[in-house]
Short mmCIF file of C-alpha atoms and ligand atoms in Angstrom, two decimals:
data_model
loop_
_atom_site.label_atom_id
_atom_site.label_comp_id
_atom_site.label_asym_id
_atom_site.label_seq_id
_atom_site.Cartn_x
_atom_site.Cartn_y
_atom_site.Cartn_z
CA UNK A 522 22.81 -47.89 65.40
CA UNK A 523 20.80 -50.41 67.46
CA UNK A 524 18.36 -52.59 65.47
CA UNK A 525 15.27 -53.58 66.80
CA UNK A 526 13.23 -56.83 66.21
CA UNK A 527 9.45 -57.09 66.45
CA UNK A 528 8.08 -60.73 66.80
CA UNK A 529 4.05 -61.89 66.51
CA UNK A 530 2.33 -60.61 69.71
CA UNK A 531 -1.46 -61.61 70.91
CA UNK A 532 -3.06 -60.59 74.22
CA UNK A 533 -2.08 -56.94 74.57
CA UNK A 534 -3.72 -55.95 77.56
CA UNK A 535 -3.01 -52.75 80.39
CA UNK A 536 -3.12 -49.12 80.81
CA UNK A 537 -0.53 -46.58 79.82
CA UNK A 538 0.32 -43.18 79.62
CA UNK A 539 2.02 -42.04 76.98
CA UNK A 540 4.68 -39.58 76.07
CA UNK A 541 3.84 -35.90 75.46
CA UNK A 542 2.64 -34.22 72.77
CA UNK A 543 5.63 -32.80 70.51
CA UNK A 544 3.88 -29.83 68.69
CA UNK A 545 1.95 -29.05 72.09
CA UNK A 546 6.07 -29.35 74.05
CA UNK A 547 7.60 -27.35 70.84
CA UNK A 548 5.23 -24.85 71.29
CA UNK A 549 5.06 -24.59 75.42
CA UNK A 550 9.13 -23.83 75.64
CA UNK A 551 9.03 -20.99 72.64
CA UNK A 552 5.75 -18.97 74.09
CA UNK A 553 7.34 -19.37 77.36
CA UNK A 554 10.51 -18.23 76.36
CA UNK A 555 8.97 -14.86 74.47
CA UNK A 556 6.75 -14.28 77.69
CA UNK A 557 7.14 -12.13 80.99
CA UNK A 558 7.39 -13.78 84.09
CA UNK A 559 7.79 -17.55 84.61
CA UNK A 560 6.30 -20.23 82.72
CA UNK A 561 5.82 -23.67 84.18
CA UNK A 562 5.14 -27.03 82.04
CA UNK A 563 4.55 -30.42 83.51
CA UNK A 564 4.69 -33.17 80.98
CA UNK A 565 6.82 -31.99 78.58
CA UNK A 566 8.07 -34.34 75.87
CA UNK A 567 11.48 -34.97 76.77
CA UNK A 568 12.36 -36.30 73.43
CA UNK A 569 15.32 -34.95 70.85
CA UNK A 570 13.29 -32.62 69.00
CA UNK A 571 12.28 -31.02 71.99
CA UNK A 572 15.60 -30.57 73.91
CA UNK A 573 16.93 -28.81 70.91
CA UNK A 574 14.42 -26.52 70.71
CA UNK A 575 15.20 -26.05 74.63
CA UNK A 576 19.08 -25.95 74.08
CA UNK A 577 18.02 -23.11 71.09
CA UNK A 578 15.97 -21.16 73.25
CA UNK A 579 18.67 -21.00 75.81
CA UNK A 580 21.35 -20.04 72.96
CA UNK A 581 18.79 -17.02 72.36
CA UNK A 582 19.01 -16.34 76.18
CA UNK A 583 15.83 -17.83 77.83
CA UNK A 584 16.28 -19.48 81.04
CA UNK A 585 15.41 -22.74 80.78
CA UNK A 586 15.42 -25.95 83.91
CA UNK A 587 13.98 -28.79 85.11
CA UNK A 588 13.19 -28.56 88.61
CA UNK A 589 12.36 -30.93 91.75
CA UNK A 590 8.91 -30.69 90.70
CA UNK A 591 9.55 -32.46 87.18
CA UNK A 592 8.06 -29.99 85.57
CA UNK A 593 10.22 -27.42 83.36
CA UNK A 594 10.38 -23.81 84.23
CA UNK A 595 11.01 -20.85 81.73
CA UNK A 596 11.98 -17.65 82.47
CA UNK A 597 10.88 -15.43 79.52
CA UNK A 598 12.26 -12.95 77.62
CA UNK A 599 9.99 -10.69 76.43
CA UNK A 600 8.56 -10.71 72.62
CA UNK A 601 11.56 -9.33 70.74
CA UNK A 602 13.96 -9.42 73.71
CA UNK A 603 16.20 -12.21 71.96
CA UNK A 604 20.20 -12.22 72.48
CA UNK A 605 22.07 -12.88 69.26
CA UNK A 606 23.20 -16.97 70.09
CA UNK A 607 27.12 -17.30 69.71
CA UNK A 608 26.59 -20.84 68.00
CA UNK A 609 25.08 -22.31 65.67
CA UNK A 610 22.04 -23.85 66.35
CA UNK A 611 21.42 -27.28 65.60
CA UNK A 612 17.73 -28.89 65.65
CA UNK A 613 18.59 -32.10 65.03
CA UNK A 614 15.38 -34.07 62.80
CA UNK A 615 13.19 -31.62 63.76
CA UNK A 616 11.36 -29.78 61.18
CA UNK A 617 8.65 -27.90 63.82
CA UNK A 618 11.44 -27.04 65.94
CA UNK A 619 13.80 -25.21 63.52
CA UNK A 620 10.18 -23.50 61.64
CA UNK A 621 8.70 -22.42 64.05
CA UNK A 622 12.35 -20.98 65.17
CA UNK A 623 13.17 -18.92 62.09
CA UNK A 624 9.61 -17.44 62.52
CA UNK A 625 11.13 -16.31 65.91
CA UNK A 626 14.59 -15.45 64.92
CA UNK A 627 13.55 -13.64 61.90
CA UNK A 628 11.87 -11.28 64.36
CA UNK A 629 14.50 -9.80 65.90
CA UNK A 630 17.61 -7.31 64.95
CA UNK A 631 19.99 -10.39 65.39
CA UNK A 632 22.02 -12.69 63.06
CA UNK A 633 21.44 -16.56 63.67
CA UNK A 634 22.45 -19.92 62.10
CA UNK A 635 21.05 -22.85 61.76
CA UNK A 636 21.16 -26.48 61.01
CA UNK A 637 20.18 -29.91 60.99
CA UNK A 638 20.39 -33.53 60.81
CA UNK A 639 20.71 -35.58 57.32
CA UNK A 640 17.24 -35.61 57.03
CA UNK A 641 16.34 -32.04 57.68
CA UNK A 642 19.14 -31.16 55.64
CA UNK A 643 16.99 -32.62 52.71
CA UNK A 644 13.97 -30.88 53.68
CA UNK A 645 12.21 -27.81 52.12
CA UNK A 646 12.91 -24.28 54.08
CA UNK A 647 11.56 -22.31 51.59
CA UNK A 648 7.76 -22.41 52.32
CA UNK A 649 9.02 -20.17 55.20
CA UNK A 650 11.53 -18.22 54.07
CA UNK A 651 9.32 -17.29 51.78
CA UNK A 652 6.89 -15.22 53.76
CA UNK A 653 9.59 -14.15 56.25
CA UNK A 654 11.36 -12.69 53.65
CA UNK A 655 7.93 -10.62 52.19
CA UNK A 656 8.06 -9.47 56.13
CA UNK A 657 10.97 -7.99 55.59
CA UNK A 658 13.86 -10.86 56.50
CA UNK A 659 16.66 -12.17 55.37
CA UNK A 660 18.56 -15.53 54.74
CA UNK A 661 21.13 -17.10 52.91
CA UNK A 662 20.67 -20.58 52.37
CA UNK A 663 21.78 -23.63 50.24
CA UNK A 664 20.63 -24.10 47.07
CA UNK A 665 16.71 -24.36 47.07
CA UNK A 666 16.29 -23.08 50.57
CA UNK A 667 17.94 -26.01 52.13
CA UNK A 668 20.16 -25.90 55.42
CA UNK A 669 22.56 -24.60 56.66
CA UNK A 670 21.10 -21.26 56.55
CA UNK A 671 21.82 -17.81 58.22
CA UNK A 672 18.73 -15.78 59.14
CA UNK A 673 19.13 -12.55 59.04
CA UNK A 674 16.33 -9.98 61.28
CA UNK A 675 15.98 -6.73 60.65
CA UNK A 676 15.38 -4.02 62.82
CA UNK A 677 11.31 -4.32 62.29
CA UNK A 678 9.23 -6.58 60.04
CA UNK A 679 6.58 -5.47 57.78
CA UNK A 680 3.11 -7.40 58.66
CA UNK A 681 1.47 -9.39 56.04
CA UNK A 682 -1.92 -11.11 54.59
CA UNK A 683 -1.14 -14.40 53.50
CA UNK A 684 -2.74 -17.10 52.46
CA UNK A 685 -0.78 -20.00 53.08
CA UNK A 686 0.13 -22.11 49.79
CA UNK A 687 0.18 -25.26 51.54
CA UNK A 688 -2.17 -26.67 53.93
CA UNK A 689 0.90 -26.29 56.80
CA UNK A 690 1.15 -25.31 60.31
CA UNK A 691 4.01 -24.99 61.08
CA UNK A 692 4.48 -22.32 58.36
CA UNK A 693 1.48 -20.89 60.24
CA UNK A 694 3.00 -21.34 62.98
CA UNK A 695 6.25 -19.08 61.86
CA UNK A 696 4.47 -16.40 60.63
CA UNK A 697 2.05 -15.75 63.38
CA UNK A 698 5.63 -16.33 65.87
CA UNK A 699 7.15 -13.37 63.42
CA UNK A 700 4.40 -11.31 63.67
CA UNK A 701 4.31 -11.24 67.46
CA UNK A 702 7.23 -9.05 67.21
CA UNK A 703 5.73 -6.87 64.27
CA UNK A 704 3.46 -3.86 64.30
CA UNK A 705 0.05 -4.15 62.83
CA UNK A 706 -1.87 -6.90 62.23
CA UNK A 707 -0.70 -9.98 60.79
CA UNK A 708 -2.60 -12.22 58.93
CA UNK A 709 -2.38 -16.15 57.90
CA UNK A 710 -5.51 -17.41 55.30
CA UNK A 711 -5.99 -21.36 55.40
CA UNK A 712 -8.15 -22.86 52.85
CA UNK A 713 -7.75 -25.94 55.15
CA UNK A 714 -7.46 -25.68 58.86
CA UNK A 715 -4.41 -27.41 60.38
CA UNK A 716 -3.70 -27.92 63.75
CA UNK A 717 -4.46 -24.81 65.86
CA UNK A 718 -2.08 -25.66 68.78
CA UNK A 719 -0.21 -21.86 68.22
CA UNK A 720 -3.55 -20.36 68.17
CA UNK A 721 -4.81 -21.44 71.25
CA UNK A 722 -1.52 -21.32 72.96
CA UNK A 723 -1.34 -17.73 72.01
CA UNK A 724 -4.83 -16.89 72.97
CA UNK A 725 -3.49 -18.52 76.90
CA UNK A 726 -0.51 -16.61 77.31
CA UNK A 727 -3.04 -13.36 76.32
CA UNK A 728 -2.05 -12.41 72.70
CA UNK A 729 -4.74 -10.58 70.88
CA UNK A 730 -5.56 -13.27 68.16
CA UNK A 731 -8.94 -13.83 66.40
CA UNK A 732 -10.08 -16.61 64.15
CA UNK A 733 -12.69 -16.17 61.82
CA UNK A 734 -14.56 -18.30 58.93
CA UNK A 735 -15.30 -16.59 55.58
CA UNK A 736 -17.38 -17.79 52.92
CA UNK A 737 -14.70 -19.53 51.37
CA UNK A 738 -14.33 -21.56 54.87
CA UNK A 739 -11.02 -19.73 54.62
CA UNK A 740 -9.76 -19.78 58.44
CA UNK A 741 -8.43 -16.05 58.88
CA UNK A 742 -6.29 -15.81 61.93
CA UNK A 743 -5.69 -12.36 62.80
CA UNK A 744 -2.89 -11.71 65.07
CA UNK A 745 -1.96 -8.12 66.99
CA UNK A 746 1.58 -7.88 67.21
CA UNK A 747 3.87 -6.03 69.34
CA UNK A 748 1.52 -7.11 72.82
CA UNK A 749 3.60 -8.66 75.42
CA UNK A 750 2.64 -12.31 76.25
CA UNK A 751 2.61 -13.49 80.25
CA UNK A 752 4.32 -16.56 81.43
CA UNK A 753 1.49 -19.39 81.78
CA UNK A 754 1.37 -23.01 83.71
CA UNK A 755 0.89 -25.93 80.73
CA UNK A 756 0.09 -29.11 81.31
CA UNK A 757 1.41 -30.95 78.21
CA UNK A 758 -1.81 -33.92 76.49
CA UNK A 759 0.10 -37.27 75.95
CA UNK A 760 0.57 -37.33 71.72
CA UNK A 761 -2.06 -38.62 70.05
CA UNK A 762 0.64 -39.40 67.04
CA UNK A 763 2.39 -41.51 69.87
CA UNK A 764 -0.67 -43.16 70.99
CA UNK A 765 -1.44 -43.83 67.25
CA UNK A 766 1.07 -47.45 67.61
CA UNK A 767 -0.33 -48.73 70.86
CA UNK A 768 -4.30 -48.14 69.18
CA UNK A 769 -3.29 -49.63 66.65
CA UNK A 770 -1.72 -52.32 67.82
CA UNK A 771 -4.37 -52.94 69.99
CA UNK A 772 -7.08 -53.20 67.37
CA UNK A 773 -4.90 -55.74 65.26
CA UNK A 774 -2.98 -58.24 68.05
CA UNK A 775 -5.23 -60.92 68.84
CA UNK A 776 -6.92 -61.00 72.23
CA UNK A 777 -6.32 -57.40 73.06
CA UNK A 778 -7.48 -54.48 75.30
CA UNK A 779 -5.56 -51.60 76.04
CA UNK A 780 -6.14 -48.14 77.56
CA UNK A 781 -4.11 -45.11 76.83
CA UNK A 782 -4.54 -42.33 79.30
CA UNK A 783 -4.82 -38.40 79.07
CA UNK A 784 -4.54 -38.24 75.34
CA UNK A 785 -4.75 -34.99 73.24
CA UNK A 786 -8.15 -35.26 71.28
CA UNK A 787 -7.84 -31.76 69.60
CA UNK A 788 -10.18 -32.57 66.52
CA UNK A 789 -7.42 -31.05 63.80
CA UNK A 790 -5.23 -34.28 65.66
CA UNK A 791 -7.64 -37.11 64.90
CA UNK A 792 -8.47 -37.91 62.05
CA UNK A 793 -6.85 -41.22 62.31
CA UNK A 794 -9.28 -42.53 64.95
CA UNK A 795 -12.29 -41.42 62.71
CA UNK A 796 -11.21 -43.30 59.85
CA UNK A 797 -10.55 -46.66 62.20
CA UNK A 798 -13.55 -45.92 63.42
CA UNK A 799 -15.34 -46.72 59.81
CA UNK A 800 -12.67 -49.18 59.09
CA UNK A 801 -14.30 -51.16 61.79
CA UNK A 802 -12.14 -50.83 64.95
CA UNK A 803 -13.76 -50.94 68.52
CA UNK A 804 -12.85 -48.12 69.96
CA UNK A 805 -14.02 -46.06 73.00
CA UNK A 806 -13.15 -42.22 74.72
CA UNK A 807 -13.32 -41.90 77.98
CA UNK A 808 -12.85 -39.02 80.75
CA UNK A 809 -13.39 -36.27 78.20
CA UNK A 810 -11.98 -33.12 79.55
CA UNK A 811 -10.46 -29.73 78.37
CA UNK A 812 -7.02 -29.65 80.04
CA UNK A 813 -5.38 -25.99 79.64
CA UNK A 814 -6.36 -25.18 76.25
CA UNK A 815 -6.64 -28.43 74.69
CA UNK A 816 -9.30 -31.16 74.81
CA UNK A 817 -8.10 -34.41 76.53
CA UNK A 818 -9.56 -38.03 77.05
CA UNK A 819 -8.98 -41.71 77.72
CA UNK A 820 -8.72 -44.07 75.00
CA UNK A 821 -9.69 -47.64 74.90
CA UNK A 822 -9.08 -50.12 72.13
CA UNK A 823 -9.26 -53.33 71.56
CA UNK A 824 -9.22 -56.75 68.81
CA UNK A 825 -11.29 -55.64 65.66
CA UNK A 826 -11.63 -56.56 62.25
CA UNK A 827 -11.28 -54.02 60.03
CA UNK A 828 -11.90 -53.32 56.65
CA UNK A 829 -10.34 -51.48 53.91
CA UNK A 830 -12.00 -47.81 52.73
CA UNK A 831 -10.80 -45.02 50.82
CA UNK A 832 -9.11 -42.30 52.86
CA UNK A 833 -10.52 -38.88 51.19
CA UNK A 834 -7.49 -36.13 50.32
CA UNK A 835 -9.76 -33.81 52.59
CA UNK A 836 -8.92 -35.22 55.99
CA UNK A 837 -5.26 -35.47 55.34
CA UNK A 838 -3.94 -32.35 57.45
CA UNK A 839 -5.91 -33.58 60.40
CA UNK A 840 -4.15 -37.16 60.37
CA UNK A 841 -0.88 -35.92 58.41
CA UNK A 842 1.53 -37.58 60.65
CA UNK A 843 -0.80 -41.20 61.14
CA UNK A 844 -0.22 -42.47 57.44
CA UNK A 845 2.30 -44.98 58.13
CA UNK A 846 0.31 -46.55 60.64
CA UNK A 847 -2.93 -46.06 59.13
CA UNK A 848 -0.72 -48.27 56.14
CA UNK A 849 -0.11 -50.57 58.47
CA UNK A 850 -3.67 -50.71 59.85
CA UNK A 851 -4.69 -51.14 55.54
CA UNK A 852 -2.52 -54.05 55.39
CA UNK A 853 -3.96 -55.81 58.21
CA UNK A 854 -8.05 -54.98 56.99
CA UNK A 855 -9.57 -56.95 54.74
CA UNK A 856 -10.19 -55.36 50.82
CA UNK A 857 -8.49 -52.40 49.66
CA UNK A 858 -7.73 -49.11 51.28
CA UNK A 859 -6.98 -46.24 49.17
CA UNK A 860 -5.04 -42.89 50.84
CA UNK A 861 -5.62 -39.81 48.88
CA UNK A 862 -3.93 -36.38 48.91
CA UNK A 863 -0.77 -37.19 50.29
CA UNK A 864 1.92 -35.62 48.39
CA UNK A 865 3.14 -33.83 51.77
CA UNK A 866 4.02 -36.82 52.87
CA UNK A 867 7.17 -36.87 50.32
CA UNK A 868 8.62 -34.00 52.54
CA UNK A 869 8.58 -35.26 55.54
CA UNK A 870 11.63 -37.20 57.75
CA UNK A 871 11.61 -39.30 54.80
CA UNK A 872 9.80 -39.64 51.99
CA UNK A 873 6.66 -41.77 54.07
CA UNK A 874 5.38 -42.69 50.90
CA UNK A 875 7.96 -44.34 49.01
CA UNK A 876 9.60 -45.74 52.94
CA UNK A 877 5.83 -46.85 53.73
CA UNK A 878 4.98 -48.51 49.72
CA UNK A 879 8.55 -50.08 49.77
CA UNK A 880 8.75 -51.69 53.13
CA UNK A 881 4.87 -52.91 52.85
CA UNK A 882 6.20 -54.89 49.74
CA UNK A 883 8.97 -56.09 51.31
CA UNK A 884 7.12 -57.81 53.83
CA UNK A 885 4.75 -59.19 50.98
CA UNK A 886 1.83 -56.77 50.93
CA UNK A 887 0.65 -55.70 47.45
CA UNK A 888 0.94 -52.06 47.13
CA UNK A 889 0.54 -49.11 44.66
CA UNK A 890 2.03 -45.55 44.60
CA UNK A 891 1.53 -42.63 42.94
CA UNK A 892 2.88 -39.03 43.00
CA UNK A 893 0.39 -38.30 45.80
CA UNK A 894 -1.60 -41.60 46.70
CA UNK A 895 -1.01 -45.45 48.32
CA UNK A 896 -3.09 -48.00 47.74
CA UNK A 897 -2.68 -51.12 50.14
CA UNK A 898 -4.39 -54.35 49.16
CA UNK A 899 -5.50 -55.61 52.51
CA UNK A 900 -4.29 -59.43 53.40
CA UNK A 901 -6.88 -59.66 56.34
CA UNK A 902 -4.52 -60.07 59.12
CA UNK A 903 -1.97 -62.66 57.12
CA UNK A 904 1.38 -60.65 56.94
CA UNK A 905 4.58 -62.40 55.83
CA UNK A 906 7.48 -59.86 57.23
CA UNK A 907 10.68 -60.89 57.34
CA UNK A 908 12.12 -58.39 56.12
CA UNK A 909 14.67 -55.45 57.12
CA UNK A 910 13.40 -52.28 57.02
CA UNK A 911 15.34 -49.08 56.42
CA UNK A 912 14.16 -46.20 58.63
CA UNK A 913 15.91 -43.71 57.05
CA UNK A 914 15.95 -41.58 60.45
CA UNK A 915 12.19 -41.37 60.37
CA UNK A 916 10.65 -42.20 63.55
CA UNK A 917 7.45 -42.62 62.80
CA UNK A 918 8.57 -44.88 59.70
CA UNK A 919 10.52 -47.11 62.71
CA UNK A 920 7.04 -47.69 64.87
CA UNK A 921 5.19 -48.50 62.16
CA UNK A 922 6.97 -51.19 60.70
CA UNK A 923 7.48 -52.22 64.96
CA UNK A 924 3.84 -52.54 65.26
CA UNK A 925 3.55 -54.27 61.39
CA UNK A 926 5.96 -56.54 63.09
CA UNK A 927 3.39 -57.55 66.26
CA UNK A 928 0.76 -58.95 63.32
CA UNK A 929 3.58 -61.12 61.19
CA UNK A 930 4.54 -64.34 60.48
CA UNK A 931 8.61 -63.63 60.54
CA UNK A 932 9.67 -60.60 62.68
CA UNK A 933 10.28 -57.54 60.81
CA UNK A 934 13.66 -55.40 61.86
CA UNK A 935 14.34 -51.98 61.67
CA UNK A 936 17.56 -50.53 61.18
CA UNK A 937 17.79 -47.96 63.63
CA UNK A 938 15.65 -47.66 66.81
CA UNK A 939 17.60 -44.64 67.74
CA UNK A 940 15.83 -42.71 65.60
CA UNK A 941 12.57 -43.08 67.61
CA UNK A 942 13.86 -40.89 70.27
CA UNK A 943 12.88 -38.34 68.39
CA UNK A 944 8.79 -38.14 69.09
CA UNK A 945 9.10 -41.38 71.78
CA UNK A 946 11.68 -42.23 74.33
CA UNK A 947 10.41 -45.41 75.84
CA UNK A 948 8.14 -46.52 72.95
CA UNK A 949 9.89 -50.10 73.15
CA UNK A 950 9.57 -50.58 77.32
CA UNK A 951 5.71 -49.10 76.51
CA UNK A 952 5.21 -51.57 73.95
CA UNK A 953 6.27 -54.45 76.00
CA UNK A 954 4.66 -53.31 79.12
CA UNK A 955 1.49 -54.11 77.15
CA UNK A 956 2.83 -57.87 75.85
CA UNK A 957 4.33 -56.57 72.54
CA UNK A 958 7.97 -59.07 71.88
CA UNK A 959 9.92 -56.48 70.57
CA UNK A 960 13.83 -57.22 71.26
CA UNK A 961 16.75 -54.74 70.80
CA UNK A 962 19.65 -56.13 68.94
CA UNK A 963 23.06 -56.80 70.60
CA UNK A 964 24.56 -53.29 70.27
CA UNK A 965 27.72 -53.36 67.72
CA UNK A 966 26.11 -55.50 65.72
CA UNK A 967 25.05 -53.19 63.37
C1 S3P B 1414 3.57 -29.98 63.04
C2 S3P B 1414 2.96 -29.83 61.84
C3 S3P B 1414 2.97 -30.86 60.78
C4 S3P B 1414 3.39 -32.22 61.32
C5 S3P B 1414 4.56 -32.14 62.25
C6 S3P B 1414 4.26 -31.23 63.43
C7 S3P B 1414 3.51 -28.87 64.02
O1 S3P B 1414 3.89 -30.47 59.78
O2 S3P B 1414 3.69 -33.09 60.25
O3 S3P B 1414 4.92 -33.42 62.75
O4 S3P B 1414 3.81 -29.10 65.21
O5 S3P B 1414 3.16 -27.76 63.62
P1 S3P B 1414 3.48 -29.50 58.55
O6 S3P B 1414 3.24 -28.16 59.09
O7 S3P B 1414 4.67 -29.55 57.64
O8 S3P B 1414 2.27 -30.14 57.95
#
């Protein structure tokens, strides 16, 4: 494991891109891989997650390369055209990638296996299994729906109306997948809409899928299986969950002014530069454009002072992935910010809340936690660090405390900066492109 070390940074300044957007990259490769004809995607996030999704794909016989052209072409397979892989297929930390796979898998007549890192070992299966199973699939699993776990297909699924028990898309995302291959109409209710990447993917490579409001402000997303889908060109947004760390280290470093180019600014994405928005933070979109299927823009940021607010429950699934550096952000505002709703957050690489309220405390920041809340008491920019932080093979966990580290008074290490290949290969040379000191350690050392 490589440590990394994150000294006190001013004058952040200069214009990056930044790496792709993971759900849009996850996403790209399986629609490509169930279409006809080729699929071409430029920008891709080459990250972990992503090139085991790619590595799955290919075990379920999609033809998958990079070419001359950098961009990635698939060669499709047809909805429900899936070889049975001879190996088990491994997906690494990523909990969209092996989902939205068993949505996929659980489609077809075939047998497949799956598995996972430490960390997705720990994580819960079950909200998908569940539905797959009322479609008529089966699994065996560990204890509680945990992997390892075989998925078994059977020769045609069953469609179904559900209404999804937690606010989720990527158990969206697995049922809508499944019910590509299914007759009839499938159908997924959300009493809060999460991110609608699938949808609108869907709707590009021609799927007959319909969205609809009721007077609930249920979504209903309708979805006509058994239609063949048609190999598209994607250009894959920059992440706005990447570009969340530069922002924010932009608003809080001293002296600073940075631009982040071609960023994905689908609204069920940004909730996190809303709420820095009324925290105080001086922010600005430019170049506001729809790029294929997904809204893009130019963001600037720069030094603001911000000040603490309570985060409603409500906006959570559109900023579900930002808490840790929204934390971060808290600690740095003056007066209290309180984070509601967040009990999702205990299932995710790690548990973000106890890894965020832990690690905030040990770099002297006054914290409370409940079952589904933080509270941060804000120190107005004065942050202690020193302190060691254990990533627990959470990326998102590692830039966070990276970017706490650019605002302290002693550095702040993290334990692993391997770990951040999974959303953001090149976050550290990014970083200090900008001016951020952030220093790996000597490898070994560790
Ligand atoms: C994702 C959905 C979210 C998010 C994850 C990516 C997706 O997970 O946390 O990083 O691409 O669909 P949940 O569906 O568990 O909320």
């Amino acid at each position: 494991m490589t440590s990394i070390t994150a000294n006190l940074s001013t004058n952040l300044t200069g214009s990056i891109t930044i790496a792709g957007d993971k759900s849009i990259s996850h996403r790209s490769i399986i629609l490509g891989a169930l279409s006809i004809g080729e699929t071409t995607v430029d920008g891709l996030l080459e990250s972990q997650d992503i090139l085991a999704t790619i590595s799955a794909m290919q075990a379920f016989g999609a033809e998958i390369e990079k070419k001359a052209d950098n961009k990635w072409h698939i060669y499709g397979l047809g909805v429900g055209g899936l070889d049975e892989p001879n190996k088990v297929l491994d997906l690494g930390n990523s909990g969209t990638g092996v989902r939205l796979l068993l949505g996929v898998a659980a489609s077809n007549p075939i047998t497949s296996f799956f598995s996972g890192d430490e960390s997705l070992s720990r994580r819960p299966m079950a909200r998908v299994l569940k539905p797959l199973e009322m479609m008529g699939a089966n699994f065996m699993s560990r204890t509680g729906g945990l992997l390892p776990l075989a998925c078994i297909g059977p020769q045609t699924l069953q469609p179904i109306d559900y209404l999804l028990p937690v606010a989720s898309a990527q158990v969206k995302s697995a049922i809508l997948l499944a019910g590509l291959n299914t007759p009839g109409k499938t159908i997924v209710r959300e009493s809060t809409p999460t991110r609608d990447h699938t949808e609108r993917m869907l709707k590009q490579f021609g799927s007959e899928i319909s969205i609809e409001t009721d007077e609930k402000s249920q979504n209903i997303i309708t979805l006509k299986g058994e239609s063949e889908l048609t190999g598209q060109d994607i250009v894959v947004p920059g992440d706005p969950s990447s570009a969340a760390f530069p922002m924010v280290a932009g608003i809080l470093a001293e002296d600073s002014r940075i631009k982040i180019k071609n960023v994905g600014i689908n609204p069920l994405r940004f909730g996190l530069f809303e709420i820095l928005n009324e925290m105080g933070a001086k922010t600005e979109l430019i170049q506001k454009y729809d790029g294929v299927g997904e809204p893009i823009a130019d963001i600037v940021v720069e030094t603001s002072k911000l000040k603490g607010m309570t985060v409603p429950a409500s906006i959570a699934p559109r900023m579900i992935d930002e808490y840790p550096i929204l934390a971060v952000a808290a600690a740095c505002a003056s007066g209290t910010t309180r984070m509601l709703g967040l009990q999702e957050l205990r299932v995710k690489e790690s548990d973000r809340l106890a890894a965020m309220a832990n690690g905030l405390k040990a770099c002297g920041i006054t914290v409370e936690e409940t079952s589904d809340s933080l509270t941060v008491h804000g120190t107005g920019g004065q942050i202690e660090g020193g302190a060691r932080i254990q990533t627990q093979l959470d990326h998102r966990i590692a830039m966070s405390f990276l970017t706490l580290g650019l605002k302290a008074k002693n550095p702040i290490i993290i334990d692993n900066g391997t770990t951040i290949n999974t959303s953001f290969p090149g976050f550290v040379e990014t970083m200090k492109s900008l001016g951020a000191n952030l220093n790996f350690s000597d490898k070994g050392k560790d």
